[in-house]
Coordinates of C-alpha atoms in Angstrom, one line a residue:
X1 CA -22.7 107.6 -125.5
X2 CA -20.0 109.7 -127.4
X3 CA -21.1 111.6 -130.3
X4 CA -19.5 111.1 -133.6
X5 CA -17.6 114.4 -133.6
X6 CA -16.0 113.8 -130.1
X7 CA -15.3 110.3 -131.1
X8 CA -13.1 111.7 -134.2
X9 CA -11.1 113.9 -131.7
X10 CA -10.2 110.8 -129.3
X11 CA -7.9 108.8 -131.7
X12 CA -6.9 106.6 -128.9
X13 CA -10.2 105.3 -128.7
X14 CA -10.0 103.8 -132.2
X15 CA -6.3 102.3 -131.0
X16 CA -7.9 100.1 -128.5
X17 CA -8.9 97.3 -130.8
X18 CA -5.5 97.5 -132.1
X19 CA -3.7 97.5 -128.9
X20 CA -5.7 94.5 -127.7
X21 CA -4.6 92.4 -130.5
X22 CA -1.0 93.4 -130.5
X23 CA -0.9 92.8 -126.6
X24 CA -2.5 89.8 -126.9
X25 CA -0.8 87.9 -130.0
X26 CA 2.5 89.7 -130.0
X27 CA 3.8 91.9 -126.8
X28 CA 2.3 89.2 -124.5
X29 CA 4.1 85.9 -126.2
X30 CA 7.4 87.8 -126.7
X31 CA 7.4 89.1 -123.1
X32 CA 6.8 85.1 -122.1
X33 CA 9.7 84.0 -124.4
X34 CA 12.0 86.4 -122.5
X35 CA 10.6 85.2 -119.4
X36 CA 11.1 81.5 -120.3
X37 CA 14.6 82.2 -121.2
X38 CA 15.8 82.9 -118.0
X39 CA 14.3 79.6 -116.6
X40 CA 15.2 75.8 -117.1
X41 CA 11.3 75.3 -118.0
X42 CA 10.6 71.9 -119.8
X43 CA 7.1 70.8 -121.2
X44 CA 5.1 68.6 -119.2
X45 CA 7.0 69.9 -115.6
X46 CA 5.3 72.7 -114.0
X47 CA 8.0 73.2 -112.0
X48 CA 11.0 75.4 -113.0
X49 CA 13.5 77.8 -111.6
X50 CA 14.8 81.2 -112.7
X51 CA 18.2 80.6 -113.8
X52 CA 21.1 81.9 -116.3
X53 CA 22.3 78.7 -116.8
X54 CA 20.2 77.8 -120.0
X55 CA 21.7 81.1 -121.5
X56 CA 25.2 79.9 -120.6
X57 CA 24.2 76.2 -121.9
X58 CA 23.2 77.8 -125.1
X59 CA 26.1 79.9 -125.6
X60 CA 28.9 77.7 -124.6
X61 CA 27.5 74.7 -126.6
X62 CA 29.4 74.0 -129.5
X63 CA 26.6 73.3 -132.1
X64 CA 25.5 77.0 -131.8
X65 CA 28.2 78.4 -134.2
X66 CA 27.5 75.5 -136.5
X67 CA 24.0 76.6 -136.4
X68 CA 25.1 80.2 -137.0
X69 CA 26.9 79.5 -139.7
X70 CA 24.4 77.2 -141.4
X71 CA 21.8 80.1 -141.0
X72 CA 24.1 82.8 -141.9
X73 CA 24.8 80.9 -145.4
X74 CA 20.9 80.3 -145.9
X75 CA 19.5 83.9 -144.9
X76 CA 22.2 85.6 -147.0
X77 CA 22.0 83.4 -150.0
X78 CA 18.1 83.3 -149.8
X79 CA 17.9 87.0 -149.5
X80 CA 20.5 88.1 -152.2
X81 CA 18.9 85.7 -155.0
X82 CA 15.2 86.5 -154.0
X83 CA 15.8 90.2 -154.2
X84 CA 17.8 90.0 -157.6
X85 CA 15.4 87.4 -159.3
X86 CA 12.2 89.2 -158.2
X87 CA 14.1 92.3 -159.4
X88 CA 14.5 90.5 -162.9
X89 CA 11.0 89.2 -162.9
X90 CA 9.3 92.3 -161.8
X91 CA 11.1 94.3 -164.8
X92 CA 10.2 91.7 -167.0
X93 CA 6.8 91.5 -166.5
X94 CA 6.2 95.2 -166.4
X95 CA 7.1 95.3 -169.9
X96 CA 3.7 93.3 -170.3
X97 CA 5.1 90.6 -172.5
X98 CA 3.4 88.0 -173.8
X99 CA 2.5 85.3 -171.0
X100 CA 3.0 88.2 -167.9
X101 CA -0.4 87.5 -166.6
X102 CA 0.4 83.6 -166.2
X103 CA 4.1 84.5 -164.4
X104 CA 2.2 86.7 -162.3
X105 CA 0.0 83.8 -161.1
X106 CA 2.7 81.3 -160.8
X107 CA 4.6 83.8 -158.6
X108 CA 1.6 84.0 -156.1
X109 CA 1.2 80.3 -155.9
X110 CA 4.8 79.8 -155.0
X111 CA 4.5 82.4 -151.8
X112 CA 1.3 80.8 -150.7
X113 CA 2.4 77.1 -150.9
X114 CA 2.9 75.9 -147.1
X115 CA 6.5 75.4 -146.3
X116 CA 5.9 71.8 -145.5
X117 CA 4.7 71.1 -149.3
X118 CA 7.6 73.0 -150.6
X119 CA 10.2 70.6 -148.4
X120 CA 8.3 67.5 -149.9
X121 CA 7.8 69.3 -153.7
X122 CA 11.5 69.9 -153.8
X123 CA 12.6 66.4 -152.1
X124 CA 10.9 64.7 -155.2
X125 CA 12.7 67.3 -157.3
X126 CA 16.1 66.6 -155.4
X127 CA 15.9 62.6 -154.9
X128 CA 18.7 60.7 -156.0
X129 CA 16.4 58.0 -156.6
X130 CA 15.1 57.1 -160.3
X131 CA 12.0 59.5 -160.0
X132 CA 14.3 62.4 -158.7
X133 CA 13.6 65.3 -161.3
X134 CA 17.1 66.6 -161.6
X135 CA 19.1 63.5 -161.3
X136 CA 16.6 62.2 -164.2
X137 CA 17.2 65.3 -166.5
X138 CA 20.9 65.1 -165.5
X139 CA 21.0 61.3 -166.8
X140 CA 19.4 62.3 -170.0
X141 CA 22.6 63.9 -170.6
X142 CA 25.1 61.5 -168.9
X143 CA 25.5 63.3 -165.6
X144 CA 24.7 62.5 -162.3
X145 CA 23.3 61.3 -159.9
X146 CA 24.3 64.2 -157.6
X147 CA 23.7 64.0 -153.7
X148 CA 21.7 67.0 -153.7
X149 CA 20.4 65.6 -150.2
X150 CA 22.9 63.4 -148.8
X151 CA 26.3 65.8 -148.9
X152 CA 26.4 68.7 -146.8
X153 CA 27.6 71.2 -149.4
X154 CA 24.7 70.0 -151.6
X155 CA 22.2 69.9 -148.8
X156 CA 22.6 73.5 -147.8
X157 CA 22.5 74.3 -151.5
X158 CA 19.5 72.4 -152.2
X159 CA 17.7 74.0 -148.9
X160 CA 18.5 77.3 -149.9
X161 CA 17.5 76.8 -153.6
X162 CA 14.0 75.6 -152.5
X163 CA 13.9 78.8 -150.0
X164 CA 14.7 80.9 -153.1
X165 CA 12.3 79.5 -155.3
X166 CA 9.5 80.3 -152.9
X167 CA 10.4 83.5 -151.8
X168 CA 11.3 85.0 -155.1
X169 CA 7.3 85.7 -156.3
X170 CA 6.7 87.6 -152.8
X171 CA 9.8 90.0 -153.4
X172 CA 8.8 90.2 -157.6
X173 CA 5.5 91.3 -156.4
X174 CA 6.5 93.9 -154.2
X175 CA 8.7 95.1 -156.7
X176 CA 6.5 95.1 -159.6
X177 CA 4.3 97.2 -157.4
X178 CA 6.6 99.7 -156.9
X179 CA 7.5 99.9 -160.7
X180 CA 4.0 100.4 -161.3
X181 CA 4.2 103.5 -159.4
X182 CA 7.1 105.1 -161.2
X183 CA 5.6 107.9 -163.3
X184 CA 6.3 106.9 -167.5
X185 CA 6.9 110.7 -167.9
X186 CA 10.4 110.0 -166.3
X187 CA 11.5 107.8 -168.7
X188 CA 10.1 109.4 -171.5
X189 CA 12.1 112.4 -170.6
X190 CA 15.3 110.7 -170.1
X191 CA 14.9 108.9 -173.4
X192 CA 14.5 112.4 -174.9
X193 CA 17.9 113.4 -173.4
X194 CA 19.2 110.4 -174.7
X195 CA 19.7 108.1 -171.9
X196 CA 20.0 104.4 -172.4
X197 CA 18.0 102.0 -171.2
X198 CA 20.6 100.7 -168.3
X199 CA 21.2 104.5 -167.5
X200 CA 17.5 105.1 -167.1
X201 CA 17.4 101.8 -164.5
X202 CA 20.3 103.0 -162.6
X203 CA 19.4 106.8 -162.4
X204 CA 15.5 106.3 -162.3
X205 CA 14.1 103.1 -161.5
X206 CA 16.7 102.2 -158.6
X207 CA 16.6 105.5 -156.4
X208 CA 12.6 105.2 -156.7
X209 CA 12.5 101.7 -155.8
X210 CA 14.8 102.1 -152.8
X211 CA 12.3 102.6 -150.0
X212 CA 10.4 99.6 -151.3
X213 CA 13.7 97.7 -151.7
X214 CA 14.6 98.3 -148.1
X215 CA 10.9 97.0 -146.8
X216 CA 11.5 94.0 -149.2
X217 CA 14.8 92.8 -147.9
X218 CA 13.8 93.4 -144.3
X219 CA 10.4 91.2 -144.6
X220 CA 12.2 88.5 -146.7
X221 CA 15.3 88.4 -143.9
X222 CA 12.7 88.1 -140.7
X223 CA 10.5 85.5 -142.9
X224 CA 13.8 83.6 -144.0
X225 CA 14.9 83.5 -140.5
X226 CA 11.7 82.1 -139.4
X227 CA 11.7 79.3 -141.9
X228 CA 12.1 75.9 -140.7
X229 CA 9.3 73.8 -142.2
X230 CA 10.4 73.3 -145.6
X231 CA 13.9 72.3 -144.5
X232 CA 12.6 70.0 -142.2
X233 CA 10.6 68.5 -144.8
X234 CA 13.4 68.5 -147.1
X235 CA 16.5 67.2 -145.1
X236 CA 15.3 67.1 -141.2
X237 CA 18.2 69.5 -140.7
X238 CA 20.9 66.7 -141.9
X239 CA 22.9 65.3 -143.2
X240 CA 25.1 65.8 -139.6
X241 CA 23.4 69.1 -139.1
X242 CA 24.4 70.8 -142.3
X243 CA 20.8 72.2 -142.8
X244 CA 20.0 73.1 -139.1
X245 CA 19.2 76.5 -139.1
X246 CA 18.3 78.3 -135.8
X247 CA 14.5 78.6 -135.9
X248 CA 14.8 74.6 -136.6
X249 CA 17.2 74.5 -133.8
X250 CA 14.6 76.3 -131.5
X251 CA 11.5 73.8 -132.9
X252 CA 13.7 70.7 -131.7
X253 CA 14.9 72.3 -128.5
X254 CA 10.7 72.7 -127.4
X255 CA 8.9 69.9 -129.6
X256 CA 11.9 67.3 -129.6
X257 CA 13.6 67.9 -126.4
X258 CA 10.7 69.6 -124.5
X259 CA 13.3 72.3 -123.2
X260 CA 11.2 75.5 -123.2
X261 CA 13.8 77.7 -122.0
X262 CA 16.6 76.5 -124.4
X263 CA 14.0 77.1 -127.3
X264 CA 13.3 80.8 -126.0
X265 CA 16.8 81.6 -125.8
X266 CA 17.3 80.4 -129.5
X267 CA 14.1 82.5 -130.3
X268 CA 15.7 85.5 -128.8
X269 CA 18.8 84.9 -130.9
X270 CA 17.0 85.1 -134.0
X271 CA 15.2 88.3 -132.8
X272 CA 18.6 89.8 -132.3
X273 CA 19.9 88.8 -135.5
X274 CA 16.7 90.0 -137.4
X275 CA 17.1 93.4 -135.5
X276 CA 20.9 93.4 -136.4
X277 CA 20.4 92.9 -140.3
X278 CA 17.7 95.1 -140.3
X279 CA 20.0 97.9 -139.3
X280 CA 22.7 97.1 -141.5
X281 CA 20.5 97.2 -144.1
X282 CA 19.1 100.5 -143.2
X283 CA 22.3 101.9 -143.1
X284 CA 23.8 100.5 -146.3
X285 CA 20.7 101.5 -148.4
X286 CA 20.9 104.9 -146.9
X287 CA 17.5 105.3 -145.6
X288 CA 18.3 108.1 -143.1
X289 CA 18.9 110.3 -145.8

């Protein structure tokens, strides 16, 4: 039996539950994905061999570059506009304007809605049928119908817009929390010195938000790389693979074609891309300063 004083001196003792959880639910699955990526394993078949052919097949597949291009458009578009619109929303609700509480609630609701539901909701909005919300409104002013889900360019735009709607709330909440932590005395001193609102934002708000912005952009990038459910519900990855991002490709490899090896390779590519983007963010935002 440890005494309370001795327990406080043994920090590792309190780390055991965390280590167990991380090992079972994070490290072990990652290790399994790495192992399976070097096999030709398939669901429903116990026999497999260790081979590099799975990597060769995936990396030499002509569709990989198309998938990566679509993924890049989807991720960059989502992250840029989620960050920007989140900033605008956070600044506005920080002013405590009428209706700010309702905006906060809607931001949380948009974030917690499951991806499948998000895809179905936006399918109704983008539909070319008479009950499609956007095309109905456009028809009232003599425009449309527009092929939001039936042409490649419009389809990736629609999928990205749906993801921006879903993730802006999360980005805005993080930035709003960071804004509330900035001492108001800094703005009052800047106002006394004759600084304009834009100058205060540029020289006070942005520098103090930089740590949170880095965390924000890393989280929404990783989350966007892992998004496939809303796209699956919205476009099924079509038309012609124009909205097939790498997470959806990994899902299809495992659950449609039953190829665990290929799915694991795609999953590792996602991990590598997430790490590369994170390092680029750190360098660009000067987090090492």
